[in-house]
Amino acid sequence: QGTAGQLTTGMQTGKPLQHLEVLHLGFNPLGDSCTLALARLVQACPLLTVLQLQSCCLSMKVFQQHRRQLMDALRGALHLQTLDISHNPLGSTGVELLLKCLAQDVVTSLDLRGVIATSSNNHLARHVALYLAQPDCVLKHLCVADNYLSEDMMEEIIRSLQPNASLQSLQVSTNCKLGNQTFQAVLEAAQTGVPLQTLDMSGCGLEAPLNNATLDLLEDTAVELRSLRLCGNNLKKGDKEQLVDVWYKNWGGKAQVYVEKSSLLMCG
């Protein structure tokens, strides 16, 4: 199902919605006409903690009509910690409008995977950086995978992390222009206070050889990564062996390593 009319019908069920904590609307063709119905549905769920809207055919137009009602609903959702709006063609403007609708002091997990359809006029990084730089931002888990990000764009996001002491998980996979520079910059951010525990750069553009500075950062005890995913990059056997050696040195018997020809996943 999944039309605006059906969303409205769902609200008529009454009292049970007052106790609803997880709402999964993903993979339904809600379309841009659902704004008002979605706003009312969110308002009808005062305990809503998780809202999943992946692949719902939403574009920037979803914010053009009844934007005030949607903003009031999302900012008024005092328990809404997790939002997944991935694989919707929001575009840069749609992302900007979405982030202005969120309560940055409440949302802890945000999935923006695959919301940019082209590399031209891509300002996602700027909007995400401004959101992260807010002093009351409490975001812990951010996914910006598959969004045509370049290293310069990613640098803008990384710089915004410096005042943010909350981010624990960063997924930037399937951005083929992100390479060694981004990897080192993320590790430097982790070294200077960002409490990053999970980094996913699978399917990016890392290339051999990794320099000693990058390996030294990974070995630094101030960098507390517990999960590192580098599958599908252009790393050579020697790079992988060096990474694995550093990982075992850091985690000893707790280290978990999965290595194949094109795969490298390490956990601690």
mmCIF file of N, CA, C and O in Angstrom, residues 32 57-63 85-99 111-117 124 147:
data_model
loop_
_atom_site.group_PDB
_atom_site.id
_atom_site.type_symbol
_atom_site.label_atom_id
_atom_site.label_comp_id
_atom_site.label_asym_id
_atom_site.label_seq_id
_atom_site.Cartn_x
_atom_site.Cartn_y
_atom_site.Cartn_z
ATOM 1 N N ASP A 32 5.446 12.653 -3.274
ATOM 2 C CA ASP A 32 5.557 13.982 -2.671
ATOM 3 C C ASP A 32 4.242 14.541 -2.148
ATOM 4 O O ASP A 32 4.237 15.552 -1.446
ATOM 5 N N CYS A 57 9.951 7.251 -2.888
ATOM 6 C CA CYS A 57 9.700 8.175 -4.006
ATOM 7 C C CYS A 57 9.527 9.614 -3.536
ATOM 8 O O CYS A 57 8.659 10.349 -4.022
ATOM 9 N N LEU A 58 10.344 10.030 -2.589
ATOM 10 C CA LEU A 58 10.270 11.389 -2.055
ATOM 11 C C LEU A 58 11.354 12.248 -2.695
ATOM 12 O O LEU A 58 12.509 11.840 -2.787
ATOM 13 N N SER A 59 10.990 13.444 -3.118
ATOM 14 C CA SER A 59 11.951 14.392 -3.676
ATOM 15 C C SER A 59 11.888 15.685 -2.868
ATOM 16 O O SER A 59 11.184 15.768 -1.852
ATOM 17 N N MET A 60 12.610 16.709 -3.322
ATOM 18 C CA MET A 60 12.572 17.986 -2.610
ATOM 19 C C MET A 60 11.158 18.562 -2.556
ATOM 20 O O MET A 60 10.825 19.343 -1.666
ATOM 21 N N LYS A 61 10.294 18.135 -3.497
ATOM 22 C CA LYS A 61 8.932 18.658 -3.555
ATOM 23 C C LYS A 61 8.109 18.281 -2.332
ATOM 24 O O LYS A 61 7.103 18.923 -2.041
ATOM 25 N N VAL A 62 8.537 17.238 -1.614
ATOM 26 C CA VAL A 62 7.788 16.831 -0.427
ATOM 27 C C VAL A 62 7.798 17.935 0.629
ATOM 28 O O VAL A 62 6.942 17.975 1.519
ATOM 29 N N PHE A 63 8.780 18.855 0.525
ATOM 30 C CA PHE A 63 8.885 19.942 1.502
ATOM 31 C C PHE A 63 8.226 21.234 1.024
ATOM 32 O O PHE A 63 8.201 22.219 1.764
ATOM 33 N N ILE A 85 15.983 7.939 5.545
ATOM 34 C CA ILE A 85 15.299 8.478 4.373
ATOM 35 C C ILE A 85 16.150 8.205 3.128
ATOM 36 O O ILE A 85 16.124 8.955 2.146
ATOM 37 N N SER A 86 16.895 7.106 3.182
ATOM 38 C CA SER A 86 17.810 6.740 2.110
ATOM 39 C C SER A 86 17.082 6.360 0.831
ATOM 40 O O SER A 86 15.903 6.014 0.835
ATOM 41 N N HIS A 87 17.840 6.439 -0.269
ATOM 42 C CA HIS A 87 17.344 6.027 -1.589
ATOM 43 C C HIS A 87 16.058 6.752 -1.991
ATOM 44 O O HIS A 87 15.129 6.158 -2.535
ATOM 45 N N ASN A 88 16.010 8.026 -1.675
ATOM 46 C CA ASN A 88 14.979 8.932 -2.179
ATOM 47 C C ASN A 88 15.690 10.054 -2.929
ATOM 48 O O ASN A 88 16.695 10.576 -2.447
ATOM 49 N N PRO A 89 15.206 10.469 -4.094
ATOM 50 C CA PRO A 89 15.892 11.490 -4.893
ATOM 51 C C PRO A 89 15.683 12.903 -4.360
ATOM 52 O O PRO A 89 15.118 13.771 -5.035
ATOM 53 N N LEU A 90 16.178 13.136 -3.142
ATOM 54 C CA LEU A 90 15.970 14.434 -2.499
ATOM 55 C C LEU A 90 16.762 15.542 -3.179
ATOM 56 O O LEU A 90 16.299 16.682 -3.267
ATOM 57 N N GLY A 91 17.971 15.232 -3.626
ATOM 58 C CA GLY A 91 18.834 16.272 -4.166
ATOM 59 C C GLY A 91 19.369 17.159 -3.046
ATOM 60 O O GLY A 91 18.959 17.057 -1.889
ATOM 61 N N SER A 92 20.285 18.045 -3.399
ATOM 62 C CA SER A 92 20.911 18.907 -2.392
ATOM 63 C C SER A 92 19.899 19.799 -1.674
ATOM 64 O O SER A 92 19.937 19.946 -0.449
ATOM 65 N N THR A 93 18.976 20.382 -2.424
ATOM 66 C CA THR A 93 17.976 21.261 -1.812
ATOM 67 C C THR A 93 17.066 20.476 -0.880
ATOM 68 O O THR A 93 16.706 20.952 0.206
ATOM 69 N N GLY A 94 16.694 19.278 -1.286
ATOM 70 C CA GLY A 94 15.857 18.443 -0.427
ATOM 71 C C GLY A 94 16.548 18.103 0.880
ATOM 72 O O GLY A 94 15.928 18.119 1.949
ATOM 73 N N VAL A 95 17.856 17.802 0.813
ATOM 74 C CA VAL A 95 18.613 17.509 2.031
ATOM 75 C C VAL A 95 18.666 18.734 2.931
ATOM 76 O O VAL A 95 18.487 18.650 4.154
ATOM 77 N N GLU A 96 18.896 19.906 2.330
ATOM 78 C CA GLU A 96 18.938 21.145 3.111
ATOM 79 C C GLU A 96 17.625 21.376 3.849
ATOM 80 O O GLU A 96 17.608 21.682 5.056
ATOM 81 N N LEU A 97 16.508 21.208 3.140
ATOM 82 C CA LEU A 97 15.199 21.436 3.754
ATOM 83 C C LEU A 97 14.902 20.387 4.820
ATOM 84 O O LEU A 97 14.337 20.690 5.869
ATOM 85 N N LEU A 98 15.290 19.135 4.554
ATOM 86 C CA LEU A 98 15.084 18.071 5.539
ATOM 87 C C LEU A 98 15.814 18.389 6.836
ATOM 88 O O LEU A 98 15.230 18.306 7.929
ATOM 89 N N LEU A 99 17.093 18.741 6.734
ATOM 90 C CA LEU A 99 17.893 18.979 7.936
ATOM 91 C C LEU A 99 17.355 20.146 8.751
ATOM 92 O O LEU A 99 17.478 20.162 9.984
ATOM 93 N N ASP A 111 20.270 8.359 8.118
ATOM 94 C CA ASP A 111 20.714 7.640 6.930
ATOM 95 C C ASP A 111 20.299 8.417 5.688
ATOM 96 O O ASP A 111 19.116 8.522 5.372
ATOM 97 N N LEU A 112 21.314 8.962 4.990
ATOM 98 C CA LEU A 112 21.100 9.729 3.766
ATOM 99 C C LEU A 112 21.724 9.014 2.568
ATOM 100 O O LEU A 112 22.105 9.641 1.577
ATOM 101 N N ARG A 113 21.804 7.736 2.628
ATOM 102 C CA ARG A 113 22.412 6.965 1.537
ATOM 103 C C ARG A 113 21.630 7.164 0.228
ATOM 104 O O ARG A 113 20.406 7.064 0.191
ATOM 105 N N GLY A 114 22.349 7.456 -0.844
ATOM 106 C CA GLY A 114 21.758 7.487 -2.176
ATOM 107 C C GLY A 114 20.659 8.516 -2.373
ATOM 108 O O GLY A 114 19.657 8.229 -3.023
ATOM 109 N N VAL A 115 20.850 9.731 -1.850
ATOM 110 C CA VAL A 115 19.836 10.774 -2.026
ATOM 111 C C VAL A 115 20.256 11.813 -3.078
ATOM 112 O O VAL A 115 19.497 12.721 -3.388
ATOM 113 N N ILE A 116 21.465 11.663 -3.615
ATOM 114 C CA ILE A 116 21.966 12.552 -4.657
ATOM 115 C C ILE A 116 22.093 11.749 -5.951
ATOM 116 O O ILE A 116 22.766 10.711 -5.981
ATOM 117 N N ALA A 117 21.460 12.226 -7.012
ATOM 118 C CA ALA A 117 21.394 11.450 -8.252
ATOM 119 C C ALA A 117 22.498 11.773 -9.242
ATOM 120 O O ALA A 117 22.702 11.036 -10.207
ATOM 121 N N LEU A 124 25.456 18.508 -0.870
ATOM 122 C CA LEU A 124 25.079 17.720 0.306
ATOM 123 C C LEU A 124 26.073 17.918 1.447
ATOM 124 O O LEU A 124 25.670 18.104 2.603
ATOM 125 N N ASN A 147 26.749 8.979 -2.690
ATOM 126 C CA ASN A 147 26.243 10.331 -2.941
ATOM 127 C C ASN A 147 27.200 11.188 -3.772
ATOM 128 O O ASN A 147 27.150 12.416 -3.691
#
